[in-house]
Coordinates of C-alpha atoms and ligand atoms in Angstrom, one line a residue:
X1 CA 261.1 -100.4 15.8
X2 CA 260.4 -96.7 16.6
X3 CA 260.4 -94.1 13.9
X4 CA 263.3 -91.7 13.7
X5 CA 261.5 -88.9 15.7
X6 CA 260.6 -91.4 18.5
X7 CA 264.3 -92.5 18.5
X8 CA 265.4 -88.9 18.9
X9 CA 262.8 -88.4 21.7
X10 CA 264.4 -91.4 23.6
X11 CA 267.8 -90.1 23.0
X12 CA 266.8 -86.8 24.9
X13 CA 264.5 -88.2 27.4
X14 CA 265.2 -91.9 27.8
X15 CA 262.8 -94.8 27.3
X16 CA 259.6 -94.8 29.2
X17 CA 256.2 -96.5 29.1
X18 CA 253.1 -94.6 28.2
X19 CA 251.9 -93.5 24.7
X20 CA 253.3 -90.8 22.6
X21 CA 251.2 -87.6 22.1
X22 CA 251.7 -86.0 18.8
X23 CA 250.4 -82.4 18.4
X24 CA 250.9 -80.0 15.6
X25 CA 249.8 -76.5 14.7
X26 CA 250.4 -74.6 11.5
X27 CA 252.0 -71.3 10.7
X28 CA 249.8 -68.8 8.8
X29 CA 249.9 -66.3 5.9
X30 CA 247.6 -63.4 5.9
X31 CA 246.1 -62.8 2.4
X32 CA 244.7 -59.3 3.4
X33 CA 243.7 -57.4 6.5
X34 CA 246.9 -56.2 8.0
X35 CA 247.3 -54.4 11.3
X36 CA 243.5 -54.5 11.6
X37 CA 243.1 -57.2 14.3
X38 CA 244.0 -55.0 17.2
X39 CA 241.6 -52.3 15.8
X40 CA 238.5 -54.6 16.1
X41 CA 238.7 -55.1 12.4
X42 CA 238.7 -57.9 9.8
X43 CA 241.5 -60.2 8.8
X44 CA 241.7 -62.9 6.1
X45 CA 244.4 -65.4 6.7
X46 CA 245.0 -69.1 5.8
X47 CA 246.8 -71.7 7.8
X48 CA 249.8 -72.9 5.7
X49 CA 250.9 -76.5 5.2
X50 CA 253.9 -76.0 7.5
X51 CA 253.8 -76.9 11.2
X52 CA 255.4 -76.9 14.6
X53 CA 255.0 -80.3 16.1
X54 CA 255.5 -81.7 19.5
X55 CA 256.2 -85.4 20.1
X56 CA 255.5 -85.7 23.8
X57 CA 254.8 -87.9 26.7
X58 CA 253.0 -87.2 30.0
X59 CA 255.1 -87.1 33.1
X60 CA 253.9 -88.3 36.5
X61 CA 255.1 -85.0 38.1
X62 CA 254.9 -81.3 37.5
X63 CA 258.0 -80.9 35.4
X64 CA 258.1 -79.8 31.8
X65 CA 261.1 -80.6 29.7
X66 CA 261.3 -79.4 26.1
X67 CA 263.9 -80.0 23.5
X68 CA 264.0 -77.8 20.6
X69 CA 265.6 -79.4 17.6
X70 CA 265.9 -76.0 15.8
X71 CA 267.8 -74.4 18.8
X72 CA 269.4 -77.7 19.8
X73 CA 268.7 -76.8 23.3
X74 CA 266.8 -78.3 26.3
X75 CA 264.5 -76.0 28.5
X76 CA 263.1 -77.2 31.8
X77 CA 260.3 -75.7 34.0
X78 CA 257.8 -76.6 36.6
X79 CA 254.0 -76.1 36.5
X80 CA 253.6 -76.7 40.2
X81 CA 253.2 -72.9 40.7
X82 CA 253.3 -69.8 38.6
X83 CA 255.6 -70.7 35.7
X84 CA 258.9 -68.8 35.8
X85 CA 259.6 -66.3 33.0
X86 CA 263.2 -67.2 32.5
X87 CA 265.6 -68.0 29.7
X88 CA 266.0 -69.5 27.1
X89 CA 264.0 -67.0 25.2
X90 CA 262.4 -69.5 22.7
X91 CA 260.9 -71.3 25.7
X92 CA 258.9 -68.3 26.9
X93 CA 256.1 -69.1 24.4
X94 CA 255.6 -72.6 25.9
X95 CA 255.9 -71.3 29.4
X96 CA 253.2 -68.7 28.8
X97 CA 250.8 -71.2 27.4
X98 CA 251.5 -73.6 30.3
X99 CA 250.9 -70.8 32.7
X100 CA 247.6 -69.8 31.0
X101 CA 246.3 -73.4 31.1
X102 CA 247.5 -73.8 34.6
X103 CA 245.5 -70.8 35.7
X104 CA 242.4 -72.4 34.2
X105 CA 243.1 -75.5 36.3
X106 CA 243.9 -77.6 33.2
X107 CA 247.5 -78.5 33.8
X108 CA 248.5 -80.8 36.8
X109 CA 251.1 -82.9 35.1
X110 CA 254.0 -81.9 32.9
X111 CA 255.5 -83.4 29.7
X112 CA 258.7 -84.3 28.0
X113 CA 258.5 -83.1 24.4
X114 CA 260.6 -83.0 21.3
X115 CA 259.8 -79.9 19.2
X116 CA 260.3 -79.8 15.5
X117 CA 259.2 -77.2 13.0
X118 CA 258.8 -76.6 9.3
X119 CA 257.6 -73.0 9.7
X120 CA 260.5 -70.6 9.0
X121 CA 261.6 -69.0 12.2
X122 CA 261.2 -65.1 12.1
X123 CA 259.8 -65.3 8.6
X124 CA 256.6 -63.4 9.5
X125 CA 254.7 -66.7 9.2
X126 CA 253.7 -67.0 12.9
X127 CA 256.2 -69.6 13.9
X128 CA 255.6 -68.5 17.5
X129 CA 251.8 -68.8 17.4
X130 CA 252.2 -72.3 16.0
X131 CA 254.6 -73.2 18.7
X132 CA 252.2 -71.9 21.4
X133 CA 249.2 -73.6 20.0
X134 CA 251.0 -76.9 19.5
X135 CA 252.3 -76.8 23.1
X136 CA 248.9 -76.1 24.4
X137 CA 247.4 -79.0 22.7
X138 CA 250.1 -81.4 24.0
X139 CA 249.7 -80.2 27.6
X140 CA 246.0 -80.6 27.4
X141 CA 246.3 -84.2 26.0
X142 CA 248.8 -85.1 28.6
X143 CA 246.4 -84.0 31.3
X144 CA 243.4 -85.7 29.7
X145 CA 241.7 -82.3 29.2
X146 CA 240.2 -80.6 26.1
X147 CA 239.7 -76.9 25.5
X148 CA 237.5 -75.1 23.1
X149 CA 239.9 -74.0 20.2
X150 CA 238.8 -70.3 20.6
X151 CA 239.9 -70.5 24.3
X152 CA 243.1 -72.1 23.4
X153 CA 243.9 -69.4 20.8
X154 CA 243.2 -66.7 23.6
X155 CA 245.5 -68.6 25.9
X156 CA 248.2 -68.5 23.3
X157 CA 247.7 -64.8 22.8
X158 CA 247.9 -64.3 26.6
X159 CA 251.3 -66.1 26.5
X160 CA 252.5 -63.9 23.7
X161 CA 251.5 -60.7 25.6
X162 CA 252.6 -61.8 29.1
X163 CA 255.6 -64.1 28.5
X164 CA 257.0 -63.0 25.0
X165 CA 256.3 -59.3 25.5
X166 CA 254.6 -58.9 22.1
X167 CA 251.4 -56.9 22.2
X168 CA 249.8 -58.8 19.3
X169 CA 246.3 -59.1 18.1
X170 CA 244.4 -62.4 17.9
X171 CA 244.9 -63.2 14.2
X172 CA 247.9 -65.6 14.3
X173 CA 246.9 -67.8 17.2
X174 CA 243.3 -67.9 16.0
X175 CA 244.1 -69.1 12.4
X176 CA 246.6 -71.6 13.8
X177 CA 244.1 -73.1 16.1
X178 CA 241.0 -72.9 13.8
X179 CA 242.1 -72.9 10.2
X180 CA 240.4 -75.2 7.8
X181 CA 241.9 -77.0 4.8
X182 CA 241.1 -75.3 1.5
X183 CA 239.5 -72.3 3.2
X184 CA 240.6 -68.9 4.0
X185 CA 239.0 -67.4 7.1
X186 CA 237.3 -64.0 7.2
X187 CA 237.6 -63.2 10.9
X188 CA 235.9 -60.3 12.7
X189 CA 238.3 -59.6 15.4
X190 CA 235.7 -57.6 17.4
X191 CA 233.5 -60.5 18.3
X192 CA 235.5 -63.4 16.8
X193 CA 232.7 -64.5 14.4
X194 CA 234.1 -66.0 11.3
X195 CA 233.3 -67.2 7.9
X196 CA 235.3 -69.9 6.1
X197 CA 235.6 -69.0 2.4
X198 CA 236.4 -71.9 0.1
X199 CA 239.6 -71.2 -2.0
X200 CA 240.4 -74.3 -3.9
X201 CA 241.3 -73.6 -7.5
X202 CA 243.6 -75.9 -9.5
X203 CA 244.9 -72.9 -11.4
X204 CA 245.7 -70.6 -8.4
X205 CA 248.4 -70.9 -5.9
X206 CA 249.4 -68.9 -2.8
X207 CA 253.1 -68.1 -3.1
X208 CA 255.3 -66.9 -0.3
X209 CA 258.7 -65.2 -0.6
X210 CA 260.7 -64.6 2.6
X211 CA 263.1 -61.6 2.5
X212 CA 265.3 -63.3 5.0
X213 CA 265.6 -60.1 6.9
X214 CA 264.1 -59.2 10.3
X215 CA 264.8 -55.6 11.3
X216 CA 265.2 -54.8 14.9
X217 CA 262.7 -52.8 16.9
X218 CA 259.7 -54.8 15.5
X219 CA 258.0 -54.9 18.9
X220 CA 258.7 -51.2 19.6
X221 CA 257.3 -50.2 16.2
X222 CA 254.3 -52.4 16.7
X223 CA 253.5 -50.8 20.0
X224 CA 253.9 -47.4 18.5
X225 CA 251.4 -48.2 15.7
X226 CA 249.0 -49.4 18.4
X227 CA 249.4 -46.2 20.4
X228 CA 248.8 -44.1 17.2
X229 CA 245.7 -45.9 16.5
X230 CA 244.4 -45.3 20.0
X231 CA 245.2 -41.7 19.5
X232 CA 243.1 -41.6 16.3
X233 CA 240.2 -43.2 18.1
X234 CA 240.4 -40.6 21.0
X235 CA 240.2 -37.8 18.5
X236 CA 237.5 -39.3 16.3
X237 CA 235.4 -39.9 19.5
X238 CA 235.2 -36.2 20.2
X239 CA 233.2 -35.7 17.0
X240 CA 231.7 -39.1 16.8
X241 CA 231.1 -40.5 20.3
X242 CA 229.9 -43.9 18.9
X243 CA 233.4 -44.7 17.6
X244 CA 235.0 -47.4 20.0
X245 CA 237.7 -48.5 17.6
X246 CA 238.9 -47.6 14.1
X247 CA 236.6 -50.4 12.9
X248 CA 233.7 -48.0 13.6
X249 CA 234.9 -45.1 11.4
X250 CA 234.9 -44.4 7.7
X251 CA 237.1 -42.2 5.6
X252 CA 234.8 -39.2 5.6
X253 CA 234.7 -39.3 9.5
X254 CA 238.5 -39.4 9.5
X255 CA 238.6 -36.5 7.1
X256 CA 236.3 -34.5 9.3
X257 CA 238.9 -34.8 12.1
X258 CA 241.9 -34.2 9.9
X259 CA 242.6 -30.7 11.3
X260 CA 242.8 -32.0 14.9
X261 CA 245.1 -34.8 14.0
X262 CA 248.9 -35.1 13.7
X263 CA 249.4 -36.1 10.0
X264 CA 251.1 -39.4 11.0
X265 CA 248.1 -40.3 13.1
X266 CA 245.9 -39.4 10.3
X267 CA 247.7 -41.7 7.9
X268 CA 247.7 -44.6 10.4
X269 CA 244.0 -44.2 10.7
X270 CA 243.6 -44.1 6.9
X271 CA 245.4 -47.3 6.5
X272 CA 243.3 -49.2 9.0
X273 CA 240.0 -47.8 7.7
X274 CA 240.8 -48.5 4.1
X275 CA 242.3 -52.0 4.9
X276 CA 239.1 -53.0 6.6
X277 CA 237.1 -52.1 3.6
X278 CA 239.6 -53.9 1.2
X279 CA 239.4 -57.0 3.3
X280 CA 235.6 -57.3 3.0
X281 CA 235.9 -56.7 -0.7
X282 CA 238.6 -59.2 -1.0
X283 CA 236.5 -61.8 0.7
X284 CA 233.7 -61.2 -1.7
X285 CA 236.0 -61.4 -4.8
X286 CA 237.5 -64.6 -3.6
X287 CA 234.1 -66.1 -3.0
X288 CA 233.3 -65.1 -6.6
X289 CA 236.7 -66.6 -7.9
X290 CA 237.6 -63.2 -9.2
X291 CA 241.5 -63.4 -8.7
X292 CA 242.1 -60.3 -10.7
X293 CA 240.1 -58.2 -8.3
X294 CA 241.8 -60.0 -5.3
X295 CA 245.2 -59.2 -6.8
X296 CA 244.5 -55.5 -7.2
X297 CA 243.3 -55.3 -3.6
X298 CA 246.6 -56.9 -2.6
X299 CA 248.7 -54.3 -4.4
X300 CA 246.6 -51.6 -2.8
X301 CA 247.1 -53.1 0.6
X302 CA 250.8 -53.1 0.2
X303 CA 251.0 -49.4 -0.9
X304 CA 248.8 -48.5 2.1
X305 CA 251.1 -50.4 4.6
X306 CA 254.2 -48.9 3.0
X307 CA 253.0 -45.2 2.7
X308 CA 250.4 -44.8 5.3
X309 CA 251.2 -47.3 8.0
X310 CA 255.0 -47.2 7.6
X311 CA 255.6 -50.9 8.4
X312 CA 257.2 -52.1 5.2
X313 CA 260.9 -52.1 4.4
X314 CA 263.1 -51.9 1.1
X315 CA 263.4 -55.7 1.0
X316 CA 259.6 -56.3 1.0
X317 CA 259.0 -53.5 -1.4
X318 CA 261.6 -55.0 -3.8
X319 CA 259.9 -58.5 -3.7
X320 CA 256.4 -56.9 -4.4
X321 CA 257.9 -54.9 -7.2
X322 CA 259.6 -58.0 -8.8
X323 CA 256.4 -60.0 -8.5
X324 CA 254.3 -57.3 -10.2
X325 CA 256.4 -57.7 -13.4
X326 CA 255.9 -61.4 -13.8
X327 CA 253.1 -62.6 -16.0
X328 CA 250.5 -64.7 -14.2
X329 CA 250.9 -62.9 -10.8
X330 CA 247.5 -61.5 -9.8
X331 CA 248.8 -59.6 -6.8
X332 CA 251.3 -59.4 -4.1
X333 CA 251.9 -57.6 -0.7
X334 CA 253.8 -57.8 2.5
X335 CA 252.2 -60.1 5.0
X336 CA 252.3 -60.1 8.9
X337 CA 253.7 -57.4 11.1
X338 CA 256.3 -56.0 8.7
X339 CA 259.9 -54.7 8.9
X340 CA 261.0 -57.9 7.2
X341 CA 259.5 -61.3 7.0
X342 CA 257.6 -62.4 3.9
X343 CA 255.5 -61.3 1.0
X344 CA 252.4 -63.3 -0.1
X345 CA 251.3 -63.4 -3.8
X346 CA 248.4 -64.9 -5.7
X347 CA 249.6 -66.5 -8.8
X348 CA 248.5 -68.8 -11.7
X349 CA 250.0 -72.2 -11.1
X350 CA 252.1 -72.1 -14.2
X351 CA 253.6 -68.7 -13.2
X352 CA 255.4 -70.1 -10.1
X353 CA 258.5 -71.2 -12.0
X354 CA 259.0 -67.9 -13.7
X355 CA 258.3 -65.9 -10.6
X356 CA 260.9 -68.0 -8.6
X357 CA 263.5 -67.6 -11.3
X358 CA 262.9 -63.8 -11.5
X359 CA 263.1 -63.4 -7.7
X360 CA 266.3 -65.6 -7.6
X361 CA 267.9 -63.4 -10.1
X362 CA 266.8 -59.9 -9.2
X363 CA 266.4 -59.9 -5.4
X364 CA 270.1 -60.6 -4.7
X365 CA 271.0 -57.9 -7.3
X366 CA 269.1 -55.3 -5.4
X367 CA 269.2 -56.5 -1.7
X368 CA 272.4 -58.5 -1.6
X369 CA 270.9 -61.8 -0.4
X370 CA 268.7 -64.7 -1.4
X371 CA 265.0 -65.0 -0.7
X372 CA 263.4 -68.3 0.3
X373 CA 260.2 -69.2 -1.5
X374 CA 257.5 -71.8 -1.5
X375 CA 253.9 -72.3 -2.7
X376 CA 251.3 -73.4 -0.2
X377 CA 247.8 -74.5 0.0
X378 CA 245.3 -73.5 2.8
X379 CA 246.0 -76.2 5.3
X380 CA 244.2 -77.4 8.4
X381 CA 244.4 -75.9 11.9
X382 CA 245.9 -77.4 15.0
X383 CA 245.3 -81.1 15.7
X384 CA 246.4 -84.2 17.7
X385 CA 247.6 -86.9 15.4
Ligands
GLA401 C1 251.6 -59.7 13.8 C2 250.6 -59.8 15.0 C3 249.1 -60.0 14.5 C4 248.8 -58.8 13.5 C5 249.9 -58.7 12.5 C6 249.6 -57.5 11.6 O1 251.6 -60.9 13.1 O2 250.9 -61.0 15.7 O3 248.3 -60.0 15.7 O4 248.6 -57.6 14.3 O5 251.2 -58.5 13.1 O6 248.5 -57.7 10.9

């Protein structure tokens, strides 16, 4: 007797011989290091224990059929030639990855696949990256191919840029592909070197609260921040020719260029430079088990994102403010691109109940809606099961 997912697969695609392929890739939460990845900087995310999964079978032809259980919709495309960039919108993530792998000569056969996810969609927890990476793994398996996980992450990022139209950095796809259980990853986005920092502590939990809002213009604002960072680099370069990215500058260098800079560009630069420094400090504090120091850095990160980088929103600020009043919360900040999505907090285990109750009570009073919350551990990266 097949399990319920296999039965659902057969309802959509019929019965066929051949083994099931089961791939899954996690969402992520970034502990600190926000809007630094596309500035050659440092990020410090964990993979969460929530996943996008594909239950798939290889096809004998070049067709791909995907059924999304969250959208309740079927998408069909061909990998015989350049993959079409057409609707439905959710399918573009998969199409982009299929095209990236096809260009590498790794995809000759298509798949039928049922897609399920436990990553909240649009919650700032990288549901799209998890979908891209899980799709890549299933396509590779169906074609009897393997690909280095770093290459897989880059293929997924390429999909995001070229098919989904989001000019993202490398963080989300990278942690989804390469996360390690019970570890946070300090990633240097310049050369992709990384250090896995253990973060298992019985008394500490990572807590996520989703604002359940996603403001429009996210992609436009994201692109605008990238442009402002490039502008800051161009101005810094005039005085300091060695500066290739904001990663190469410190605050005193930025101050030396202040007169030549638009005040907004200055503030954007100040966020990125200070955030890189906070991220390195945070990794040290975490390695030392100094949660109080980690928490302070999280609050500082939030203030910098709110005031200097301009990517927070009232709902995120309210959640961080509420969290800060609850005993046992070490720190909290917005996580991900901003303009909605989620906050991440570091909390003592026994504080979770109080924090949940407080947010349940005060967030609707102030924002007129409920937040969704859960605690997570640092989970494993993408895998075939
Ligand atoms: C989004 C992008 C990432 C990163 C974050 C901000 O999640 O996909 O690459 O830039 O925003 O840190």
